[in-house]
PDB file of C-alpha atoms and ligand atoms in Angstrom:
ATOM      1  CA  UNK T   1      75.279-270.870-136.846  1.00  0.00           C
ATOM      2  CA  UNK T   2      76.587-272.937-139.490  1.00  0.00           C
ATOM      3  CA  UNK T   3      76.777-273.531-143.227  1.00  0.00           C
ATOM      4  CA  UNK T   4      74.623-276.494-144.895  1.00  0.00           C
ATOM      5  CA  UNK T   5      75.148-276.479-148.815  1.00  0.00           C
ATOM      6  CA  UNK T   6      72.688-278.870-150.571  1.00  0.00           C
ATOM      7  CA  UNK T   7      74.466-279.258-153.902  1.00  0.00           C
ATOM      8  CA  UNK T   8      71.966-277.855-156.699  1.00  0.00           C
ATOM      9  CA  UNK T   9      69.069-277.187-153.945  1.00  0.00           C
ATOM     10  CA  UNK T  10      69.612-274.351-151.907  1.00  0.00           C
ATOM     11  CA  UNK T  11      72.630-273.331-149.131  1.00  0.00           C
ATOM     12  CA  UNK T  12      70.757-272.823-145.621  1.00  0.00           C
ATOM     13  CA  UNK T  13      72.173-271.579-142.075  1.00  0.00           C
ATOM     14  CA  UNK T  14      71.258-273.191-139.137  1.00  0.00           C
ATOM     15  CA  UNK T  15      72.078-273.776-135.377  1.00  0.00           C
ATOM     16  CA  UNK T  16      75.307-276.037-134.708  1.00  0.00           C
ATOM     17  CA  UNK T  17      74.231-279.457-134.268  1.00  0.00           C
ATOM     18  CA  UNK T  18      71.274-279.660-136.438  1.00  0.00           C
ATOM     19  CA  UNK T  19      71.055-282.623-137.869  1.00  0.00           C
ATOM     20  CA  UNK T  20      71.104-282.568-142.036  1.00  0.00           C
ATOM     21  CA  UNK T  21      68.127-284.704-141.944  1.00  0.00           C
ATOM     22  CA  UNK T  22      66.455-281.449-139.439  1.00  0.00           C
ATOM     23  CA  UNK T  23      67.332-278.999-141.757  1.00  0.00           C
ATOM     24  CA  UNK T  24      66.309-280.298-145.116  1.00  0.00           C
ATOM     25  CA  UNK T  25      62.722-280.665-143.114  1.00  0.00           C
ATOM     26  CA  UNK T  26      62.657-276.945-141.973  1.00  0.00           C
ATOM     27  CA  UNK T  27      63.936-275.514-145.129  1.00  0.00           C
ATOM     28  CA  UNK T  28      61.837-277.502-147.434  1.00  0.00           C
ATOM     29  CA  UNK T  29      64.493-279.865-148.667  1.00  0.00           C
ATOM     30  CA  UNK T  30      63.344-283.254-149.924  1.00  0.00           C
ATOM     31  CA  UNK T  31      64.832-285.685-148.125  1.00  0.00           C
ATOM     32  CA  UNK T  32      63.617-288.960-147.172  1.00  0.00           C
ATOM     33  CA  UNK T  33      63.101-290.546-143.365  1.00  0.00           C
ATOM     34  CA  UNK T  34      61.063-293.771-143.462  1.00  0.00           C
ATOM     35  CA  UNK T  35      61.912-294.633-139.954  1.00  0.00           C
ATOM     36  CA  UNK T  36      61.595-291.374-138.596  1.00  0.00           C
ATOM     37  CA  UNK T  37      65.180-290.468-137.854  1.00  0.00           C
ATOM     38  CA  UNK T  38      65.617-293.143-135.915  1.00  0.00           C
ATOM     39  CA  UNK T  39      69.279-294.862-137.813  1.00  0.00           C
ATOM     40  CA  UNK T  40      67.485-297.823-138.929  1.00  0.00           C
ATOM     41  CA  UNK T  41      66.331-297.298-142.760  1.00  0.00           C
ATOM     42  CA  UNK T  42      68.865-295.462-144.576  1.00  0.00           C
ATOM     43  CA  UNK T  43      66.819-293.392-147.110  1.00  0.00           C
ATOM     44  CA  UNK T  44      68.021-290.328-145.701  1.00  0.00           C
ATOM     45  CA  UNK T  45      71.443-290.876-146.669  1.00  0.00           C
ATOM     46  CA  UNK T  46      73.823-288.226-148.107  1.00  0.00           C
ATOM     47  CA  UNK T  47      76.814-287.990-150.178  1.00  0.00           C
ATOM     48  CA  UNK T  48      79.347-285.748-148.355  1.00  0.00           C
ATOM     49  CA  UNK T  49      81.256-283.623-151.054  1.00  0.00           C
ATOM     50  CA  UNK T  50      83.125-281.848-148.499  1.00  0.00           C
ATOM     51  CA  UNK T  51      83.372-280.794-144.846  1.00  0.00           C
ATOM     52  CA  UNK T  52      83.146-284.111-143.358  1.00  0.00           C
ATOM     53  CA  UNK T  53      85.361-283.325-140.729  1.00  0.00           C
ATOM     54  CA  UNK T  54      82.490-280.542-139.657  1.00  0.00           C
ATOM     55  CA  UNK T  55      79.954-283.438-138.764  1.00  0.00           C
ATOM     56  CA  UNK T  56      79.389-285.065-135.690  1.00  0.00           C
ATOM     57  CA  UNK T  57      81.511-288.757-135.329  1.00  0.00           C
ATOM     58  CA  UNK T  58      79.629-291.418-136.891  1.00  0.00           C
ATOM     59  CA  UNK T  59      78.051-293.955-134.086  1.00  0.00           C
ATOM     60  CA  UNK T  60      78.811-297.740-134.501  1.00  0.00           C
ATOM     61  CA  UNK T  61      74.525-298.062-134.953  1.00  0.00           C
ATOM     62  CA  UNK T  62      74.996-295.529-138.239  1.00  0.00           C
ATOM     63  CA  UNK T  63      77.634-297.007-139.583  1.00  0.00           C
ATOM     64  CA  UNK T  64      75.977-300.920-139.083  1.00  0.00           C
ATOM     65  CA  UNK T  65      73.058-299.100-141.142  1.00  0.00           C
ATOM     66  CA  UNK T  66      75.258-297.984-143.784  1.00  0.00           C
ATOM     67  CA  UNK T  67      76.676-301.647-144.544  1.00  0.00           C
ATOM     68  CA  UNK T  68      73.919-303.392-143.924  1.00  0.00           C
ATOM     69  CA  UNK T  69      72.806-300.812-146.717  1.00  0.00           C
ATOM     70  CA  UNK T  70      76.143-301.520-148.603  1.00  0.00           C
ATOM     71  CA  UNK T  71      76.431-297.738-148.501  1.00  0.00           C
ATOM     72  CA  UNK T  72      80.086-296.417-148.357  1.00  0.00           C
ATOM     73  CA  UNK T  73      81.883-293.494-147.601  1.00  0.00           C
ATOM     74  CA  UNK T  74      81.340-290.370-148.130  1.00  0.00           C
ATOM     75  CA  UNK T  75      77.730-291.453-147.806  1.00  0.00           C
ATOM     76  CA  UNK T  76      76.367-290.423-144.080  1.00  0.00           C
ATOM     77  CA  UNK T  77      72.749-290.585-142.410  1.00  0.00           C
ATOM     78  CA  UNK T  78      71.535-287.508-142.554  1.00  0.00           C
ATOM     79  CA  UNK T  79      69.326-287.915-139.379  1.00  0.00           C
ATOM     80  CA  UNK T  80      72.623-288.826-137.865  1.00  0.00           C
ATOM     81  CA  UNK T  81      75.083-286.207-138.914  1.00  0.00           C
ATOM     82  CA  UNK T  82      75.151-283.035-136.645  1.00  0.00           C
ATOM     83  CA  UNK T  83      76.720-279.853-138.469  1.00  0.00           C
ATOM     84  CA  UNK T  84      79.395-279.200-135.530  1.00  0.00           C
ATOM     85  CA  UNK T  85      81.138-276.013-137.173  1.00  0.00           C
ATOM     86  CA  UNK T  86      82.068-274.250-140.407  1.00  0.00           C
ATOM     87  CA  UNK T  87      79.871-275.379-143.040  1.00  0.00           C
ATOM     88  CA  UNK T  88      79.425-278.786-145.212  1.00  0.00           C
ATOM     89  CA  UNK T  89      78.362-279.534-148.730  1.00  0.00           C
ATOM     90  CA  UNK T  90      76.194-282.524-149.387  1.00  0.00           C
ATOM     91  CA  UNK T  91      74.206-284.213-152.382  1.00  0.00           C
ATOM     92  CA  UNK T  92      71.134-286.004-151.921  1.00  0.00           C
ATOM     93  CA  UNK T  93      71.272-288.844-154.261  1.00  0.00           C
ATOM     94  CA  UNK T  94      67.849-289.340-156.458  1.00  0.00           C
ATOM     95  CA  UNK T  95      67.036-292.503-154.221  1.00  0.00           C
ATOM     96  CA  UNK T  96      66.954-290.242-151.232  1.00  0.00           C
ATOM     97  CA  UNK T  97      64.535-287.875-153.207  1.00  0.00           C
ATOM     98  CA  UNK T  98      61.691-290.380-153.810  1.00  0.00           C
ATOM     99  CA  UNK T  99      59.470-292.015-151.376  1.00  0.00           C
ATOM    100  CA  UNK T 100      59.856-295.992-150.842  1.00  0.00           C
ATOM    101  CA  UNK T 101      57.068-297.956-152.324  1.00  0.00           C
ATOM    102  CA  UNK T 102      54.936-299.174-149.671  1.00  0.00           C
ATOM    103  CA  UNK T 103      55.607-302.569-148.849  1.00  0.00           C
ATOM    104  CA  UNK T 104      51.942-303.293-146.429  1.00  0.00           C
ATOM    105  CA  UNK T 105      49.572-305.616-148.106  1.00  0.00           C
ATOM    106  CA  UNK T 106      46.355-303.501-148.875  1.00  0.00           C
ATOM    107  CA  UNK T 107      43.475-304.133-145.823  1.00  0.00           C
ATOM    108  CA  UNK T 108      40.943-306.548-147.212  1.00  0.00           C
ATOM    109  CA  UNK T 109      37.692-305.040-148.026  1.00  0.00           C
ATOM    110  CA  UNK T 110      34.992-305.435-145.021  1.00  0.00           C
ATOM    111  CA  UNK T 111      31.621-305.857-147.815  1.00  0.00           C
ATOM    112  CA  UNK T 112      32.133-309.103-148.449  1.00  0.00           C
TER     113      UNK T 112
HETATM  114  S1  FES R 201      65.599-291.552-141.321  1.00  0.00           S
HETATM  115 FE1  FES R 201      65.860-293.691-141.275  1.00  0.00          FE
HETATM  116  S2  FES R 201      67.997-293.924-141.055  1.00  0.00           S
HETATM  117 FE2  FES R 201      67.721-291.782-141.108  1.00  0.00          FE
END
């Protein structure tokens, strides 16, 4: 097991290699995934306070993400990031907290 601190949330164990994105989800942690986990929308990004060296290596496709985000280090993906070991301390910054506003025009009314 390791050590997930979510600064001012709640410190959780879980299984090495869970992803941070995985276990905000099963332990109730807000934490925002527009895409799904799937490294192409950014708003489950994380400030790393410490234990960086405890996450998996960041991909080339995460860290495109990131600039095309103009997010910077210590910010990772959280459905990128594997916990490998020890333990890691994160922050979820308020934009991460708060769903994106819906960007799909509204379907036309049919009674016309
Ligand atoms: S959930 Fe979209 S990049 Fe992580």
């Amino acid at each position: 097991m390791v050590k997930i601190i979510f600064k001012g949330e709640k410190t959780i164990e879980v299984p090495k290699g869970t992803t941070i994105l995985e276990a905000a989800m099963e332990h109730g942690v807000a934490l925002y995934h527009t895409c799904g986990g799937n490294c192409s929308c950014s708003t489950c990004h994380v400030r790393v306070l410490s234990g960086a060296e405890n996450l998996s290596v960041m991909s080339l496709e995460e860290a495109q993400v990131l600039d095309s985000f103009d997010l910077k280090s210590p910010i990772r993906l959280g459905c990128q990031s594997e916990v490998l070991r020890a333990e890691v301390e994160v922050e979820i910054p308020s934009r991460s907290k708060e769903p994106r506003p819906n960007k799909t025009p509204p379907v036309p009314d049919s009674h016309d």
